[in-house]
Short mmCIF file of C-alpha atoms in Angstrom, two decimals:
data_model
loop_
_atom_site.label_atom_id
_atom_site.label_comp_id
_atom_site.label_asym_id
_atom_site.label_seq_id
_atom_site.Cartn_x
_atom_site.Cartn_y
_atom_site.Cartn_z
CA MET A 1 108.10 63.22 61.22
CA ILE A 2 110.02 62.85 58.05
CA PRO A 3 113.76 63.11 57.96
CA VAL A 4 115.22 65.14 55.47
CA ARG A 5 118.08 63.69 54.01
CA GLY A 6 121.47 64.38 52.31
CA PHE A 7 122.26 67.39 54.66
CA GLU A 8 123.61 64.99 57.73
CA GLY A 9 127.11 66.48 58.97
CA ARG A 10 125.85 70.18 56.91
CA ASN A 11 124.87 73.70 58.35
CA ILE A 12 120.83 74.81 57.01
CA ALA A 13 119.67 77.62 57.57
CA VAL A 14 115.99 77.57 59.12
CA LEU A 15 114.52 81.06 58.46
CA GLY A 16 111.00 81.16 59.45
CA LEU A 17 110.23 79.81 63.14
CA GLY A 18 106.39 78.88 62.38
CA ARG A 19 104.59 76.29 62.09
CA SER A 20 106.41 75.07 59.14
CA GLY A 21 109.68 76.59 60.35
CA LEU A 22 109.25 74.28 63.41
CA ALA A 23 108.64 71.45 62.35
CA THR A 24 111.83 71.77 59.38
CA ALA A 25 114.01 72.62 61.70
CA ARG A 26 112.74 69.35 63.83
CA ALA A 27 112.98 67.29 60.33
CA LEU A 28 116.32 68.82 59.09
CA GLN A 29 118.34 67.47 62.14
CA ALA A 30 116.46 64.26 62.26
CA GLY A 31 118.10 63.72 59.91
CA GLY A 32 121.26 64.39 60.63
CA ALA A 33 122.27 68.20 59.43
CA ARG A 34 122.99 70.95 61.03
CA ALA A 35 119.86 73.18 61.29
CA LEU A 36 120.15 77.00 62.59
CA CYS A 37 117.27 78.60 63.19
CA TRP A 38 116.62 82.92 62.60
CA ASP A 39 113.65 84.67 62.40
CA ASP A 40 113.28 88.50 62.42
CA SER A 41 110.89 88.09 65.31
CA ALA A 42 111.77 88.11 69.19
CA GLU A 43 109.59 85.75 70.30
CA ALA A 44 109.90 83.80 67.61
CA ARG A 45 113.05 83.06 68.62
CA ALA A 46 112.52 82.48 71.73
CA ARG A 47 109.80 80.13 71.07
CA ALA A 48 112.38 78.34 69.22
CA GLU A 49 115.90 78.60 72.02
CA ALA A 50 113.56 77.39 75.03
CA GLU A 51 112.28 74.47 72.81
CA GLY A 52 116.21 74.00 71.92
CA LEU A 53 117.26 74.86 68.59
CA THR A 54 120.50 76.76 67.88
CA LEU A 55 119.68 80.52 66.76
CA HIS A 56 121.48 81.04 63.84
CA ASP A 57 121.44 85.98 63.36
CA LEU A 58 121.89 86.65 59.50
CA ALA A 59 122.22 89.20 60.12
CA ARG A 60 125.84 89.13 60.83
CA ALA A 61 128.11 89.76 58.15
CA ASP A 62 129.93 85.80 57.96
CA ALA A 63 126.36 84.24 57.95
CA PHE A 64 125.95 82.91 54.59
CA ASP A 65 129.43 81.44 55.19
CA ASP A 66 129.58 77.28 55.16
CA LEU A 67 126.20 76.99 54.31
CA ALA A 68 124.59 74.09 52.49
CA ALA A 69 121.20 75.86 52.16
CA LEU A 70 118.74 78.56 53.35
CA ILE A 71 114.96 77.22 53.76
CA THR A 72 112.61 79.09 53.79
CA SER A 73 109.37 79.81 55.47
CA PRO A 74 106.69 80.30 52.52
CA GLY A 75 105.34 84.13 53.41
CA ILE A 76 108.62 84.75 52.41
CA PRO A 77 108.62 86.70 49.76
CA HIS A 78 111.19 85.86 47.13
CA LEU A 79 111.33 87.24 44.93
CA TYR A 80 108.09 89.49 44.15
CA PRO A 81 107.49 92.95 46.09
CA ALA A 82 111.25 92.16 46.48
CA PRO A 83 112.71 89.68 47.51
CA ASN A 84 113.09 89.52 51.84
CA ARG A 85 116.49 90.83 52.82
CA HIS A 86 118.38 87.23 53.79
CA ILE A 87 116.81 86.11 51.11
CA ALA A 88 118.96 88.62 48.60
CA ARG A 89 121.44 87.54 50.62
CA ALA A 90 121.78 83.77 49.96
CA TYR A 91 121.39 84.26 46.40
CA GLU A 92 124.56 86.88 47.06
CA ALA A 93 126.01 84.25 48.85
CA GLY A 94 125.34 81.34 46.55
CA VAL A 95 123.57 78.91 48.62
CA PRO A 96 120.88 77.52 47.46
CA VAL A 97 116.98 78.55 49.07
CA ASP A 98 114.72 76.18 48.92
CA ASN A 99 111.46 75.40 51.63
CA ASP A 100 110.11 72.21 53.88
CA ILE A 101 108.04 71.28 49.74
CA GLY A 102 110.62 70.57 48.32
CA LEU A 103 111.80 69.01 51.26
CA PHE A 104 109.41 66.70 52.03
CA PHE A 105 109.62 65.76 48.23
CA ARG A 106 113.37 65.07 48.41
CA SER A 107 112.94 62.40 51.28
CA PHE A 108 109.38 61.25 51.88
CA ALA A 109 110.46 57.95 50.39
CA THR A 110 112.70 56.12 51.61
CA PRO A 111 114.82 52.45 51.29
CA GLU A 112 112.29 49.85 53.51
CA TRP A 113 109.76 50.35 50.28
CA ASP A 114 111.59 47.97 48.37
CA GLU A 115 110.01 46.17 51.05
CA PHE A 116 106.44 46.56 49.89
CA GLU A 117 103.81 45.55 47.50
CA THR A 118 102.49 47.97 46.96
CA VAL A 119 104.39 51.69 47.30
CA PRO A 120 103.06 54.72 48.59
CA LYS A 121 101.71 57.28 47.18
CA VAL A 122 101.03 61.26 46.63
CA VAL A 123 98.13 63.80 44.98
CA ALA A 124 99.16 67.16 45.29
CA VAL A 125 96.83 70.30 44.46
CA THR A 126 96.50 73.65 43.95
CA GLY A 127 94.78 76.73 42.31
CA SER A 128 93.40 79.57 43.42
CA ASN A 129 89.73 78.29 44.70
CA GLY A 130 89.45 75.06 46.78
CA LYS A 131 92.03 73.48 47.44
CA SER A 132 91.04 72.28 50.84
CA THR A 133 88.27 71.69 49.70
CA THR A 134 88.82 68.93 47.44
CA SER A 135 92.35 68.14 49.61
CA ALA A 136 89.84 66.71 52.75
CA LEU A 137 87.73 65.57 50.32
CA ILE A 138 89.90 63.16 48.92
CA HIS A 139 91.40 62.79 52.32
CA HIS A 140 88.10 61.72 53.29
CA ILE A 141 87.24 59.68 49.85
CA LEU A 142 89.62 57.36 50.54
CA ARG A 143 89.45 56.50 54.69
CA ALA A 144 86.00 55.95 54.38
CA ALA A 145 87.20 53.42 51.34
CA GLY A 146 89.76 51.68 54.32
CA ARG A 147 92.48 52.38 52.69
CA PRO A 148 95.25 55.03 54.64
CA ALA A 149 96.13 58.70 54.23
CA GLN A 150 97.52 61.20 55.49
CA LEU A 151 96.44 65.14 54.53
CA ALA A 152 99.20 67.52 55.82
CA GLY A 153 101.16 70.86 53.45
CA ASN A 154 98.30 74.45 53.49
CA ILE A 155 96.16 71.75 55.37
CA GLY A 156 96.58 70.06 57.96
CA ARG A 157 99.85 69.61 59.70
CA GLY A 158 103.37 70.78 57.52
CA VAL A 159 103.91 68.09 55.67
CA LEU A 160 107.49 66.86 57.53
CA ASP A 161 104.86 66.82 60.31
CA ILE A 162 103.19 63.55 58.86
CA GLU A 163 104.15 59.92 60.02
CA PRO A 164 106.57 57.98 57.46
CA ALA A 165 104.43 56.35 55.38
CA GLY A 166 103.01 52.69 55.51
CA GLU A 167 101.64 49.65 52.98
CA GLY A 168 99.56 51.69 49.63
CA GLU A 169 99.30 55.07 52.51
CA VAL A 170 97.94 57.75 50.23
CA VAL A 171 99.24 61.26 50.94
CA VAL A 172 97.16 64.20 49.83
CA LEU A 173 98.78 67.61 49.55
CA GLU A 174 96.62 70.81 49.63
CA LEU A 175 99.65 73.65 48.11
CA SER A 176 99.55 77.36 47.36
CA SER A 177 101.00 79.02 45.47
CA TYR A 178 103.14 80.51 47.83
CA GLN A 179 104.81 76.45 48.46
CA THR A 180 105.18 75.48 44.66
CA ASP A 181 107.31 78.50 43.72
CA LEU A 182 110.01 78.18 45.10
CA ALA A 183 109.95 74.38 45.69
CA ARG A 184 113.73 72.37 43.95
CA ALA A 185 111.61 69.24 43.69
CA LEU A 186 107.57 68.21 42.99
CA THR A 187 107.97 64.89 42.66
CA PRO A 188 103.49 63.72 43.05
CA ASP A 189 102.59 60.73 41.71
CA ILE A 190 98.88 62.49 40.77
CA ALA A 191 99.11 66.24 40.18
CA VAL A 192 95.47 68.42 40.87
CA PHE A 193 95.05 71.63 38.97
CA THR A 194 91.44 73.32 40.24
CA ASN A 195 91.11 76.55 38.41
CA LEU A 196 92.37 80.55 37.98
CA SER A 197 91.39 83.61 39.47
CA PRO A 198 93.60 86.71 40.39
CA ASP A 199 95.01 86.28 42.90
CA HIS A 200 98.52 86.91 45.40
CA LEU A 201 99.34 88.64 41.83
CA ASP A 202 101.65 91.61 43.95
CA ARG A 203 103.37 88.36 45.56
CA HIS A 204 104.36 86.61 42.14
CA GLY A 205 104.80 89.67 40.07
CA GLY A 206 101.61 89.74 37.33
CA LEU A 207 99.00 86.76 36.88
CA GLY A 208 101.34 85.37 34.32
CA GLY A 209 103.07 84.75 37.71
CA TYR A 210 100.70 83.48 39.13
CA PHE A 211 99.90 80.62 37.05
CA ALA A 212 103.69 79.65 36.37
CA ALA A 213 104.09 79.69 40.20
CA LYS A 214 101.36 77.04 39.62
CA ARG A 215 102.41 75.02 37.02
CA ARG A 216 105.30 74.36 38.64
CA LEU A 217 104.08 71.26 39.60
CA PHE A 218 103.15 69.56 37.17
CA ALA A 219 106.59 70.65 34.81
CA GLU A 220 109.11 70.50 37.45
CA GLY A 221 108.60 66.59 37.83
CA GLY A 222 105.48 65.37 35.46
CA PRO A 223 103.08 63.88 37.19
CA ASP A 224 101.86 59.36 35.94
CA ARG A 225 98.49 61.40 36.39
CA ALA A 226 97.27 65.03 36.10
CA VAL A 227 93.64 66.05 36.16
CA VAL A 228 93.36 69.93 35.26
CA GLY A 229 89.93 71.51 35.83
CA VAL A 230 89.93 73.10 32.05
CA ASP A 231 87.04 76.11 32.35
CA GLU A 232 89.98 78.60 32.78
CA PRO A 233 91.71 79.14 29.38
CA GLU A 234 95.07 78.56 31.48
CA GLY A 235 93.28 74.79 32.72
CA ARG A 236 92.69 74.42 29.00
CA TYR A 237 96.50 75.74 27.93
CA LEU A 238 97.70 72.98 31.18
CA ALA A 239 95.52 69.62 30.31
CA GLY A 240 96.79 70.51 26.15
CA GLN A 241 101.03 71.00 26.97
CA LEU A 242 100.69 67.72 29.37
CA SER A 243 98.83 65.63 26.70
CA GLU A 244 100.74 64.10 24.02
CA ALA A 245 96.92 62.94 22.20
CA PRO A 246 93.06 63.70 22.66
CA ASP A 247 93.27 59.67 24.19
CA ASP A 248 96.03 60.23 26.28
CA ASP A 249 94.18 59.58 29.54
CA ARG A 250 96.94 59.93 32.08
CA VAL A 251 95.25 63.79 31.74
CA ILE A 252 92.13 64.01 33.18
CA ARG A 253 89.77 67.04 32.29
CA ILE A 254 87.24 68.30 35.09
CA SER A 255 85.39 71.13 34.34
CA VAL A 256 81.18 72.40 35.66
CA ASP A 257 81.12 74.33 32.78
CA ARG A 258 80.07 72.58 29.91
CA LYS A 259 80.20 68.32 28.89
CA LEU A 260 83.27 67.21 27.92
CA ALA A 261 83.56 64.80 25.09
CA GLY A 262 86.56 63.46 23.53
CA PRO A 263 88.46 59.90 23.91
CA GLY A 264 90.25 61.29 27.00
CA TRP A 265 89.11 60.88 30.66
CA GLN A 266 86.42 63.40 30.92
CA VAL A 267 85.04 64.39 34.74
CA PHE A 268 81.95 66.38 34.60
CA ALA A 269 78.92 68.27 36.49
CA ARG A 270 76.18 70.15 35.78
CA LYS A 271 72.52 70.96 36.86
CA GLY A 272 73.83 68.88 40.45
CA PHE A 273 74.94 65.34 38.16
CA LEU A 274 78.82 64.70 38.33
CA ALA A 275 79.47 61.62 35.81
CA GLU A 276 82.01 60.94 34.65
CA TYR A 277 83.31 59.71 30.29
CA ARG A 278 86.39 57.34 28.86
CA LYS A 279 86.41 57.16 25.26
CA GLY A 280 84.09 58.54 24.85
CA ARG A 281 81.59 56.40 26.78
CA GLN A 282 79.91 57.89 30.33
CA VAL A 283 81.20 54.75 33.32
CA ALA A 284 80.15 55.97 35.87
CA SER A 285 76.73 58.68 36.76
CA ILE A 286 76.29 60.76 40.70
CA ASP A 287 73.76 62.88 41.81
CA LEU A 288 75.08 65.75 43.95
CA ARG A 289 71.99 67.88 44.80
CA PRO A 290 71.64 65.98 48.23
CA MET A 291 74.30 65.97 49.34
CA LYS A 292 74.79 68.55 52.20
CA GLY A 293 78.37 69.15 52.31
CA LEU A 294 78.60 69.75 48.99
CA PRO A 295 76.21 72.59 48.14
CA GLY A 296 76.97 74.46 44.77
CA SER A 297 78.86 74.75 41.85
CA HIS A 298 82.58 75.37 42.97
CA ASN A 299 81.13 72.17 45.75
CA HIS A 300 81.14 70.17 42.74
CA GLN A 301 84.02 71.04 41.42
CA ASN A 302 85.08 69.81 44.08
CA ALA A 303 84.01 66.94 43.69
CA CYS A 304 85.26 66.71 40.18
CA ALA A 305 88.48 66.70 40.85
CA ALA A 306 88.24 64.10 43.92
CA TYR A 307 86.07 61.72 42.04
CA ALA A 308 88.86 61.82 39.15
CA VAL A 309 91.87 61.37 42.28
CA VAL A 310 90.27 58.12 43.49
CA ARG A 311 89.50 56.93 40.52
CA ALA A 312 92.98 57.12 39.29
CA LEU A 313 94.12 55.52 42.72
CA GLY A 314 92.12 52.38 41.89
CA LEU A 315 88.21 52.82 43.75
CA SER A 316 85.21 52.13 42.71
CA PRO A 317 82.11 54.95 41.04
CA ARG A 318 79.75 53.43 44.49
CA GLN A 319 82.43 53.44 46.95
CA VAL A 320 83.37 57.25 45.93
CA GLU A 321 79.52 58.45 46.19
CA ALA A 322 78.56 56.58 49.07
CA ALA A 323 81.62 58.70 50.58
CA LEU A 324 80.57 61.53 48.64
CA ALA A 325 77.63 61.40 51.18
CA SER A 326 79.67 61.42 54.52
CA PHE A 327 81.53 64.38 54.01
CA GLU A 328 80.78 67.61 56.19
CA GLY A 329 82.28 69.89 54.60
CA LEU A 330 85.36 71.55 55.97
CA PRO A 331 85.05 74.10 58.62
CA HIS A 332 84.34 78.21 57.09
CA ARG A 333 83.79 77.32 53.16
CA SER A 334 80.42 76.84 52.40
CA GLN A 335 79.84 75.24 56.77
CA LEU A 336 76.60 74.39 57.44
CA VAL A 337 76.07 74.98 61.21
CA GLY A 338 73.42 75.96 62.30
CA GLU A 339 68.71 75.67 61.29
CA ALA A 340 65.77 76.93 62.72
CA GLY A 341 62.53 77.71 61.95
CA GLY A 342 63.41 77.01 58.70
CA VAL A 343 66.36 79.61 57.85
CA ARG A 344 69.55 78.01 57.83
CA PHE A 345 73.23 79.46 58.20
CA VAL A 346 76.27 79.28 56.30
CA ASN A 347 79.88 79.74 58.02
CA ASP A 348 82.59 80.86 53.76
CA SER A 349 84.49 83.04 56.11
CA LYS A 350 87.27 81.88 53.99
CA ALA A 351 85.01 83.41 51.39
CA THR A 352 87.50 86.33 51.08
CA ASN A 353 88.18 87.50 47.66
CA THR A 354 84.61 87.83 44.29
CA ASP A 355 85.39 85.03 43.32
CA SER A 356 84.50 82.58 46.42
CA ALA A 357 81.92 84.86 47.32
CA ALA A 358 80.73 84.62 44.13
CA ALA A 359 80.72 81.14 44.57
CA ALA A 360 79.16 81.40 47.44
CA LEU A 361 76.12 83.31 46.79
CA GLN A 362 75.18 80.60 43.39
CA ALA A 363 74.92 78.47 45.80
CA PHE A 364 71.59 78.92 47.66
CA GLU A 365 67.88 80.69 47.41
CA ARG A 366 66.83 83.84 48.64
CA ILE A 367 69.55 84.91 50.74
CA ARG A 368 70.29 87.47 53.85
CA TRP A 369 74.15 88.20 52.91
CA ILE A 370 76.74 88.83 55.49
CA ALA A 371 79.12 91.05 54.62
CA GLY A 372 82.58 93.60 54.45
CA GLY A 373 85.66 93.56 56.20
CA LEU A 374 89.03 94.74 54.90
CA GLY A 375 87.25 95.13 51.60
CA LYS A 376 90.48 94.91 48.65
CA ASP A 377 90.35 96.63 45.25
CA GLY A 378 87.70 97.08 42.87
CA GLY A 379 85.46 96.31 46.78
CA ILE A 380 82.25 94.55 45.51
CA ALA A 381 81.63 95.90 42.60
CA ALA A 382 82.29 92.41 40.56
CA LEU A 383 78.98 90.69 42.48
CA ALA A 384 76.45 92.80 41.43
CA PRO A 385 75.81 89.55 38.06
CA HIS A 386 75.33 87.42 41.28
CA LEU A 387 72.23 89.78 43.68
CA ALA A 388 69.62 88.25 42.75
CA ARG A 389 68.77 85.68 45.05
CA VAL A 390 70.76 87.89 48.08
CA SER A 391 66.90 89.40 50.03
CA LYS A 392 69.04 91.53 51.49
CA ALA A 393 72.67 92.43 52.64
CA TYR A 394 73.94 93.17 57.03
CA LEU A 395 77.66 94.96 55.84
CA ILE A 396 79.91 94.79 58.42
CA GLY A 397 83.36 95.95 58.90
CA HIS A 398 86.20 98.90 57.16
CA SER A 399 83.81 98.26 53.62
CA ALA A 400 81.08 98.55 55.40
CA ARG A 401 80.16 102.16 53.99
CA ASP A 402 82.29 101.64 50.65
CA PHE A 403 80.33 98.21 50.12
CA ALA A 404 76.65 99.75 50.59
CA LEU A 405 77.75 101.80 47.65
CA GLN A 406 77.44 98.51 45.44
CA LEU A 407 74.82 97.08 45.87
CA GLY A 408 72.61 98.50 43.60
CA ASP A 409 69.32 97.91 44.15
CA THR A 410 69.44 95.72 46.64
CA PRO A 411 68.05 96.28 49.98
CA HIS A 412 70.87 96.44 52.87
CA GLU A 413 71.80 97.75 56.44
CA ILE A 414 74.90 99.18 57.80
CA CYS A 415 75.36 96.66 60.57
CA GLU A 416 79.09 97.40 61.98
CA THR A 417 80.44 94.43 64.00
CA MET A 418 79.09 90.06 63.90
CA ASP A 419 77.23 90.37 65.95
CA ARG A 420 74.75 93.09 65.27
CA ALA A 421 74.32 91.69 61.94
CA VAL A 422 74.20 87.54 63.11
CA ALA A 423 70.80 89.19 64.95
CA ARG A 424 69.25 92.03 61.91
CA ALA A 425 69.06 89.00 60.07
CA ALA A 426 68.41 86.26 62.31
CA GLU A 427 65.29 88.69 62.85
CA GLU A 428 64.44 89.61 59.31
CA ALA A 429 64.03 85.64 57.83
CA GLN A 430 62.03 83.55 56.47
CA PRO A 431 61.80 79.98 56.58
CA GLY A 432 63.33 78.68 53.59
CA ASP A 433 66.36 81.70 53.54
CA THR A 434 69.28 81.05 54.27
CA VAL A 435 72.08 83.62 55.86
CA LEU A 436 75.00 83.43 54.86
CA LEU A 437 78.30 85.40 55.65
CA ALA A 438 80.18 85.46 52.52
CA PRO A 439 82.56 88.39 53.36
CA ALA A 440 83.74 88.44 50.26
CA ALA A 441 86.59 90.74 52.07
CA ALA A 442 90.12 89.65 54.32
CA SER A 443 89.19 89.43 58.11
CA PHE A 444 92.43 91.66 59.22
CA ASP A 445 90.25 95.04 60.32
CA GLN A 446 88.37 93.43 63.03
CA TYR A 447 89.90 89.61 63.76
CA ALA A 448 92.67 87.69 63.06
CA ASP A 449 91.92 85.66 60.76
CA PHE A 450 89.14 84.38 58.43
CA GLU A 451 88.82 81.40 60.75
CA ALA A 452 88.65 83.64 63.68
CA ARG A 453 85.65 85.44 62.38
CA GLY A 454 83.64 81.87 60.94
CA ASP A 455 84.19 81.37 64.87
CA ASP A 456 83.36 84.01 65.43
CA PHE A 457 79.80 84.13 63.63
CA THR A 458 79.33 80.31 64.33
CA ARG A 459 79.46 81.24 67.89
CA LEU A 460 76.84 84.27 67.35
CA VAL A 461 74.17 81.37 64.82
CA ARG A 462 74.90 78.55 67.72
CA ALA A 463 73.29 80.61 70.53
CA ARG A 464 70.59 81.09 69.10
CA THR A 465 69.42 78.01 67.32
CA GLY A 466 70.85 76.08 70.59
#
């Protein structure tokens, strides 16, 4: 646990008592604050009370008297499309609003660090797609190289739930726009921007607000080094803002769209090969094609970002290459879950929008595509340029019929359920085919979340493949 510092003896309200909220309350109390907890869910309040935490009804007229701060969970809206009623009252009362990420950055460094020869560092990863894989990959490479590391944030443990850092340790954080948007302190040593595509636009008041939330990771505290994907205009803009000159190697530009040139520090992947250039000269190259845990250009972008980070932390290209080869991938993200008769079964249940589904469709040849669920605005029309590799689509869930209307000449079958879709795809697949779950839709029509959907696919596949 990271005890929260700076609030000793003061009343701090905690709004939202899920995983991060409960961890925040514990960390506040460990640091000497009085955590006053609230959630509009009676079930969540009961869990907190059973843990011995103090409840504090934020709907009371005097609820904000004598509060030093309100700490809110990231899923609770604080501005768009409208502030949560309790957060709006905090604004009116002049009570500062923060989240667990802000508390982490104000509390992570301790006086004990004065005794360390190598102080701990924080790597924070944000972007639209690839955050989880990039974060996990950085963590994996560091551990494989014998460097102490912890993984937290939007993946793994809550940021205040990790252990205080030891000598030379690296904490890798995956941060969503919900987390970076509100945090009052953001001071990573290395910050990563993977890419940008439209998402959560209602929460951020449009694409500009969404990008602004990501940009705060680089603007609020100013990382010592920034790794920036420059395949979208926003990334090129961000890299340009952070650089003092063309040869400023505090900014490492990454790409999977083009060869990067110039006097600075670049890492890019083309035709399956990752290349590192510094001062206009190539210093390393890695063949990513044999690496089963990193299929497709989207994973090559993740590899470029992770490579840039660990190189900035002092690892050698040879150390990085060995670790990349042993990375097995994350569950529900281009995860190979079975193989039989020359047919591969890949779980990319995390592909809940067309951008991530497009990346999955470009990663494999001869695809038996399982898609559908609770479709988003526009359906799958944006995937038309990526359907050439699809031998047949097997459609499930609420949007199955809507998706069928957008498939044009692509063969398809409305299966309704995952069970039938897996069965039909497995029956019709030929050696060399890939049965790919990349839904391009949310899961909430049939499953609690994308993990449950991916687990169901995996269970059905393994029952067939052993």
